[in-house]
Amino acid sequence: MSAPSALRPGRRCMRRRAGDRPGDRHRRLALLLLACLPFAVHAQSSTVSGTVALSSQLVDRGQAVTPQTPILQGAMSWSFAKGWSVGASASVETRKPDRFAETLAQVARSWSLSPDWQMQANLVYYDYPGNPQARSFDRTEAGMAWIYRDVLTLGVAAIYPVGKTDHHLHGAADIGFHWPLPWHFSLSAGLGVTQATYSYYAYYGHGHGRYEYNRWDTYSYGHAGLLWNDGPWRVEVDRVATSGLPHRHGYPDTAPWVATISWSF
């Protein structure tokens, strides 16, 4: 369970890193999508869909990525035969529309296990180019999810950080619940736990150099809220909470409530 967001996969322009040449960040994003072209060639049919959304804040597994400001999001998805799909999305702060707050590219495969159970595997690349403090969120993530009647979702993920010097794998697990109510309303809730690596810097030589060290933390996160859905329109308001998440200087605080309105086509 990532943050309450209409554009999260299945279930965030690439940052330039040391040694990257101009254009490398865009090639990495394109390569993930191009890897899916063989599936598109062999697919007998495909479906294109999209979503546009406006959120009060961008939150990633209980952590705020942006300040508490309106976030405009857009996503496109291509679904092919035999359960394959590819997708991409981007988000911007409405007050800073000239730079991305988050981008992602995804490859996914879904299976039907029984009339009640489905399974999905996905590979996602996340990048947060709009905020230098969000470098630790850049990652490649491989996940598996099991879905029961669109009511209960169980997910696990292996996360490989790409935006810092520590490239050890760490994990996440979550459970999501969705219960329909009358008049197009639904209850939505979720709980999760994840390992996160935070980068800290120490300076030496009167500020002429620095070294980076990393700290591992395990924290839990969750949300509970109300959702309204009617045709292409969806409105969701969630109460967000975390436990064990350390405060980091310079990072925005997570709002206790996050609201999202979206339109799909």
GROMACS .gro file of C-alpha atoms in nm:
model
  265
    1MET     CA    1   0.000   0.000   0.000
    2SER     CA    2   0.158   0.322  -0.111
    3ALA     CA    3   0.007   0.655  -0.033
    4PRO     CA    4  -0.358   0.724  -0.101
    5SER     CA    5  -0.331   0.811  -0.467
    6ALA     CA    6  -0.544   0.738  -0.768
    7LEU     CA    7  -0.237   0.671  -0.980
    8ARG     CA    8  -0.034   0.422  -0.778
    9PRO     CA    9   0.029   0.095  -0.968
   10GLY     CA   10  -0.176  -0.209  -0.887
   11ARG     CA   11  -0.217  -0.183  -0.609
   12ARG     CA   12   0.585   0.803  -0.862
   13CYS     CA   13   1.199   1.276  -1.614
   14MET     CA   14   1.444   1.069  -1.407
   15ARG     CA   15   1.689   1.219  -1.160
   16ARG     CA   16   2.037   1.280  -1.289
   17ARG     CA   17   2.289   1.093  -1.076
   18ALA     CA   18   2.666   1.125  -1.056
   19GLY     CA   19   2.817   1.001  -1.381
   20ASP     CA   20   2.494   1.026  -1.578
   21ARG     CA   21   2.510   1.202  -1.912
   22PRO     CA   22   2.219   1.430  -2.016
   23GLY     CA   23   1.937   1.210  -2.139
   24ASP     CA   24   2.038   0.898  -1.940
   25ARG     CA   25   1.755   0.945  -1.693
   26HIS     CA   26   1.498   0.951  -1.975
   27ARG     CA   27   1.653   0.644  -2.141
   28ARG     CA   28   1.619   0.441  -1.821
   29LEU     CA   29   1.249   0.524  -1.804
   30ALA     CA   30   1.200   0.445  -2.172
   31LEU     CA   31   1.387   0.112  -2.151
   32LEU     CA   32   1.145  -0.022  -1.891
   33LEU     CA   33   0.850   0.052  -2.120
   34LEU     CA   34   1.028  -0.071  -2.435
   35ALA     CA   35   1.094  -0.402  -2.264
   36CYS     CA   36   0.720  -0.464  -2.286
   37LEU     CA   37   0.689  -0.417  -2.660
   38PRO     CA   38   0.721  -0.791  -2.735
   39PHE     CA   39   0.407  -0.849  -2.531
   40ALA     CA   40   0.224  -0.580  -2.727
   41VAL     CA   41   0.330  -0.735  -3.059
   42HIS     CA   42   0.198  -1.078  -2.963
   43ALA     CA   43  -0.116  -0.952  -2.794
   44GLN     CA   44  -0.435  -1.006  -2.989
   45SER     CA   45  -0.604  -0.702  -2.835
   46SER     CA   46  -0.514  -0.408  -2.614
   47THR     CA   47  -0.696  -0.146  -2.408
   48VAL     CA   48  -0.574   0.206  -2.336
   49SER     CA   49  -0.697   0.390  -2.026
   50GLY     CA   50  -0.597   0.697  -1.832
   51THR     CA   51  -0.658   0.893  -1.514
   52VAL     CA   52  -0.628   1.259  -1.417
   53ALA     CA   53  -0.632   1.342  -1.046
   54LEU     CA   54  -0.589   1.625  -0.800
   55SER     CA   55  -0.457   1.543  -0.450
   56SER     CA   56  -0.391   1.752  -0.141
   57GLN     CA   57  -0.043   1.600  -0.092
   58LEU     CA   58   0.183   1.333  -0.239
   59VAL     CA   59   0.251   1.062   0.019
   60ASP     CA   60   0.465   0.748  -0.025
   61ARG     CA   61   0.407   0.469   0.228
   62GLY     CA   62   0.312   0.716   0.499
   63GLN     CA   63   0.594   0.961   0.419
   64ALA     CA   64   0.530   1.303   0.268
   65VAL     CA   65   0.715   1.361  -0.059
   66THR     CA   66   0.573   1.708  -0.122
   67PRO     CA   67   0.451   1.988   0.104
   68GLN     CA   68   0.081   2.013   0.181
   69THR     CA   69  -0.008   2.167  -0.153
   70PRO     CA   70  -0.233   2.059  -0.445
   71ILE     CA   71  -0.075   1.790  -0.663
   72LEU     CA   72  -0.187   1.734  -1.023
   73GLN     CA   73  -0.139   1.376  -1.145
   74GLY     CA   74  -0.175   1.205  -1.481
   75ALA     CA   75  -0.141   0.838  -1.579
   76MET     CA   76  -0.175   0.618  -1.886
   77SER     CA   77  -0.203   0.239  -1.897
   78TRP     CA   78  -0.197  -0.015  -2.180
   79SER     CA   79  -0.351  -0.357  -2.106
   80PHE     CA   80  -0.283  -0.650  -2.337
   81ALA     CA   81  -0.405  -1.005  -2.376
   82LYS     CA   82  -0.295  -1.271  -2.126
   83GLY     CA   83  -0.287  -1.024  -1.838
   84TRP     CA   84   0.008  -0.805  -1.940
   85SER     CA   85   0.002  -0.427  -1.890
   86VAL     CA   86   0.242  -0.132  -1.899
   87GLY     CA   87   0.190   0.214  -1.761
   88ALA     CA   88   0.347   0.546  -1.671
   89SER     CA   89   0.244   0.842  -1.459
   90ALA     CA   90   0.372   1.185  -1.356
   91SER     CA   91   0.283   1.435  -1.084
   92VAL     CA   92   0.351   1.806  -1.040
   93GLU     CA   93   0.285   2.060  -0.768
   94THR     CA   94   0.031   2.306  -0.908
   95ARG     CA   95   0.242   2.595  -0.780
   96LYS     CA   96   0.551   2.452  -0.956
   97PRO     CA   97   0.418   2.306  -1.284
   98ASP     CA   98   0.756   2.335  -1.458
   99ARG     CA   99   0.911   2.036  -1.277
  100PHE     CA  100   0.794   1.686  -1.184
  101ALA     CA  101   0.731   1.593  -0.822
  102GLU     CA  102   0.716   1.222  -0.910
  103THR     CA  103   0.731   0.995  -1.214
  104LEU     CA  104   0.700   0.619  -1.248
  105ALA     CA  105   0.696   0.345  -1.510
  106GLN     CA  106   0.543   0.001  -1.455
  107VAL     CA  107   0.527  -0.346  -1.610
  108ALA     CA  108   0.266  -0.585  -1.465
  109ARG     CA  109   0.125  -0.933  -1.519
  110SER     CA  110  -0.205  -1.055  -1.370
  111TRP     CA  111  -0.344  -1.408  -1.329
  112SER     CA  112  -0.679  -1.549  -1.222
  113LEU     CA  113  -0.618  -1.817  -0.959
  114SER     CA  114  -0.984  -1.901  -0.897
  115PRO     CA  115  -1.324  -1.731  -0.927
  116ASP     CA  116  -1.241  -1.542  -0.606
  117TRP     CA  117  -0.863  -1.492  -0.614
  118GLN     CA  118  -0.632  -1.304  -0.848
  119MET     CA  119  -0.256  -1.250  -0.840
  120GLN     CA  120  -0.043  -0.970  -0.983
  121ALA     CA  121   0.332  -0.929  -1.028
  122ASN     CA  122   0.480  -0.591  -1.114
  123LEU     CA  123   0.810  -0.412  -1.168
  124VAL     CA  124   0.807  -0.036  -1.105
  125TYR     CA  125   1.065   0.240  -1.136
  126TYR     CA  126   1.001   0.546  -0.914
  127ASP     CA  127   1.177   0.880  -0.946
  128TYR     CA  128   1.134   1.209  -0.756
  129PRO     CA  129   1.318   1.478  -0.949
  130GLY     CA  130   1.143   1.784  -0.807
  131ASN     CA  131   1.287   1.773  -0.454
  132PRO     CA  132   1.656   1.706  -0.378
  133GLN     CA  133   1.557   1.592  -0.029
  134ALA     CA  134   1.349   1.310  -0.181
  135ARG     CA  135   1.650   1.134  -0.337
  136SER     CA  136   1.612   0.844  -0.094
  137PHE     CA  137   1.271   0.763  -0.246
  138ASP     CA  138   1.416   0.686  -0.593
  139ARG     CA  139   1.396   0.312  -0.639
  140THR     CA  140   1.318   0.004  -0.847
  141GLU     CA  141   1.054  -0.214  -0.686
  142ALA     CA  142   0.940  -0.571  -0.762
  143GLY     CA  143   0.613  -0.674  -0.601
  144MET     CA  144   0.355  -0.951  -0.573
  145ALA     CA  145  -0.008  -0.905  -0.470
  146TRP     CA  146  -0.296  -1.142  -0.404
  147ILE     CA  147  -0.649  -0.999  -0.440
  148TYR     CA  148  -0.967  -1.154  -0.300
  149ARG     CA  149  -1.285  -1.037  -0.476
  150ASP     CA  150  -1.155  -0.678  -0.497
  151VAL     CA  151  -1.216  -0.662  -0.121
  152LEU     CA  152  -0.887  -0.778   0.033
  153THR     CA  153  -0.536  -0.725  -0.105
  154LEU     CA  154  -0.215  -0.876   0.035
  155GLY     CA  155   0.114  -0.747  -0.104
  156VAL     CA  156   0.489  -0.790  -0.062
  157ALA     CA  157   0.770  -0.598  -0.233
  158ALA     CA  158   1.148  -0.607  -0.273
  159ILE     CA  159   1.292  -0.255  -0.300
  160TYR     CA  160   1.625  -0.159  -0.457
  161PRO     CA  161   1.728   0.202  -0.384
  162VAL     CA  162   1.891   0.381  -0.676
  163GLY     CA  163   1.922   0.737  -0.545
  164LYS     CA  164   2.190   0.687  -0.279
  165THR     CA  165   2.511   0.499  -0.206
  166ASP     CA  166   2.344   0.215  -0.012
  167HIS     CA  167   2.200  -0.031  -0.264
  168HIS     CA  168   2.099  -0.315  -0.029
  169LEU     CA  169   1.759  -0.470  -0.092
  170HIS     CA  170   1.493  -0.402   0.167
  171GLY     CA  171   1.131  -0.509   0.187
  172ALA     CA  172   0.774  -0.405   0.247
  173ALA     CA  173   0.447  -0.585   0.318
  174ASP     CA  174   0.095  -0.450   0.335
  175ILE     CA  175  -0.271  -0.540   0.350
  176GLY     CA  176  -0.556  -0.336   0.202
  177PHE     CA  177  -0.930  -0.357   0.262
  178HIS     CA  178  -1.215  -0.218   0.050
  179TRP     CA  179  -1.579  -0.267   0.149
  180PRO     CA  180  -1.868  -0.134  -0.068
  181LEU     CA  181  -2.146   0.069   0.093
  182PRO     CA  182  -2.478   0.205  -0.044
  183TRP     CA  183  -2.498   0.513  -0.268
  184HIS     CA  184  -2.161   0.453  -0.440
  185PHE     CA  185  -1.963   0.481  -0.115
  186SER     CA  186  -1.695   0.243   0.012
  187LEU     CA  187  -1.479   0.204   0.318
  188SER     CA  188  -1.105   0.193   0.250
  189ALA     CA  189  -0.830   0.091   0.493
  190GLY     CA  190  -0.476  -0.041   0.487
  191LEU     CA  191  -0.177  -0.131   0.703
  192GLY     CA  192   0.185  -0.188   0.606
  193VAL     CA  193   0.542  -0.217   0.729
  194THR     CA  194   0.859  -0.134   0.541
  195GLN     CA  195   1.235  -0.103   0.578
  196ALA     CA  196   1.374   0.233   0.473
  197THR     CA  197   1.730   0.361   0.435
  198TYR     CA  198   1.800   0.725   0.508
  199SER     CA  199   2.113   0.907   0.398
  200TYR     CA  200   2.295   1.141   0.635
  201TYR     CA  201   2.596   1.357   0.560
  202ALA     CA  202   2.894   1.465   0.767
  203TYR     CA  203   3.130   1.741   0.656
  204TYR     CA  204   3.504   1.767   0.697
  205GLY     CA  205   3.781   2.004   0.588
  206HIS     CA  206   3.592   2.321   0.687
  207GLY     CA  207   3.302   2.235   0.459
  208HIS     CA  208   3.513   2.142   0.155
  209GLY     CA  209   3.408   1.776   0.156
  210ARG     CA  210   3.150   1.540   0.297
  211TYR     CA  211   3.085   1.172   0.338
  212GLU     CA  212   2.754   0.988   0.337
  213TYR     CA  213   2.639   0.727   0.582
  214ASN     CA  214   2.310   0.538   0.588
  215ARG     CA  215   2.070   0.444   0.864
  216TRP     CA  216   1.816   0.163   0.843
  217ASP     CA  217   1.472   0.208   0.999
  218THR     CA  218   1.164  -0.013   1.004
  219TYR     CA  219   0.835   0.167   1.046
  220SER     CA  220   0.464   0.097   0.999
  221TYR     CA  221   0.204   0.303   0.818
  222GLY     CA  222  -0.167   0.294   0.749
  223HIS     CA  223  -0.476   0.476   0.637
  224ALA     CA  224  -0.852   0.463   0.683
  225GLY     CA  225  -1.105   0.658   0.486
  226LEU     CA  226  -1.419   0.694   0.282
  227LEU     CA  227  -1.439   0.661  -0.095
  228TRP     CA  228  -1.713   0.767  -0.339
  229ASN     CA  229  -1.713   0.628  -0.693
  230ASP     CA  230  -1.962   0.695  -0.973
  231GLY     CA  231  -1.868   0.606  -1.331
  232PRO     CA  232  -1.539   0.776  -1.421
  233TRP     CA  233  -1.539   0.993  -1.107
  234ARG     CA  234  -1.378   0.899  -0.777
  235VAL     CA  235  -1.335   1.097  -0.454
  236GLU     CA  236  -1.137   0.964  -0.156
  237VAL     CA  237  -1.056   1.113   0.185
  238ASP     CA  238  -0.812   0.925   0.408
  239ARG     CA  239  -0.675   0.957   0.758
  240VAL     CA  240  -0.302   0.878   0.734
  241ALA     CA  241  -0.082   0.760   1.021
  242THR     CA  242   0.271   0.625   1.074
  243SER     CA  243   0.456   0.467   1.368
  244GLY     CA  244   0.833   0.458   1.412
  245LEU     CA  245   0.902   0.701   1.129
  246PRO     CA  246   1.196   0.924   1.226
  247HIS     CA  247   1.171   1.298   1.173
  248ARG     CA  248   1.420   1.423   0.916
  249HIS     CA  249   1.523   1.785   0.895
  250GLY     CA  250   1.417   1.953   0.572
  251TYR     CA  251   1.146   1.699   0.487
  252PRO     CA  252   0.779   1.805   0.477
  253ASP     CA  253   0.538   1.677   0.740
  254THR     CA  254   0.265   1.434   0.639
  255ALA     CA  255  -0.082   1.583   0.665
  256PRO     CA  256  -0.317   1.386   0.891
  257TRP     CA  257  -0.578   1.390   0.613
  258VAL     CA  258  -0.519   1.340   0.241
  259ALA     CA  259  -0.793   1.396  -0.020
  260THR     CA  260  -0.795   1.296  -0.388
  261ILE     CA  261  -1.045   1.354  -0.669
  262SER     CA  262  -0.990   1.174  -1.001
  263TRP     CA  263  -1.147   1.120  -1.340
  264SER     CA  264  -1.074   0.811  -1.552
  265PHE     CA  265  -1.119   0.755  -1.923
   0.00000   0.00000   0.00000
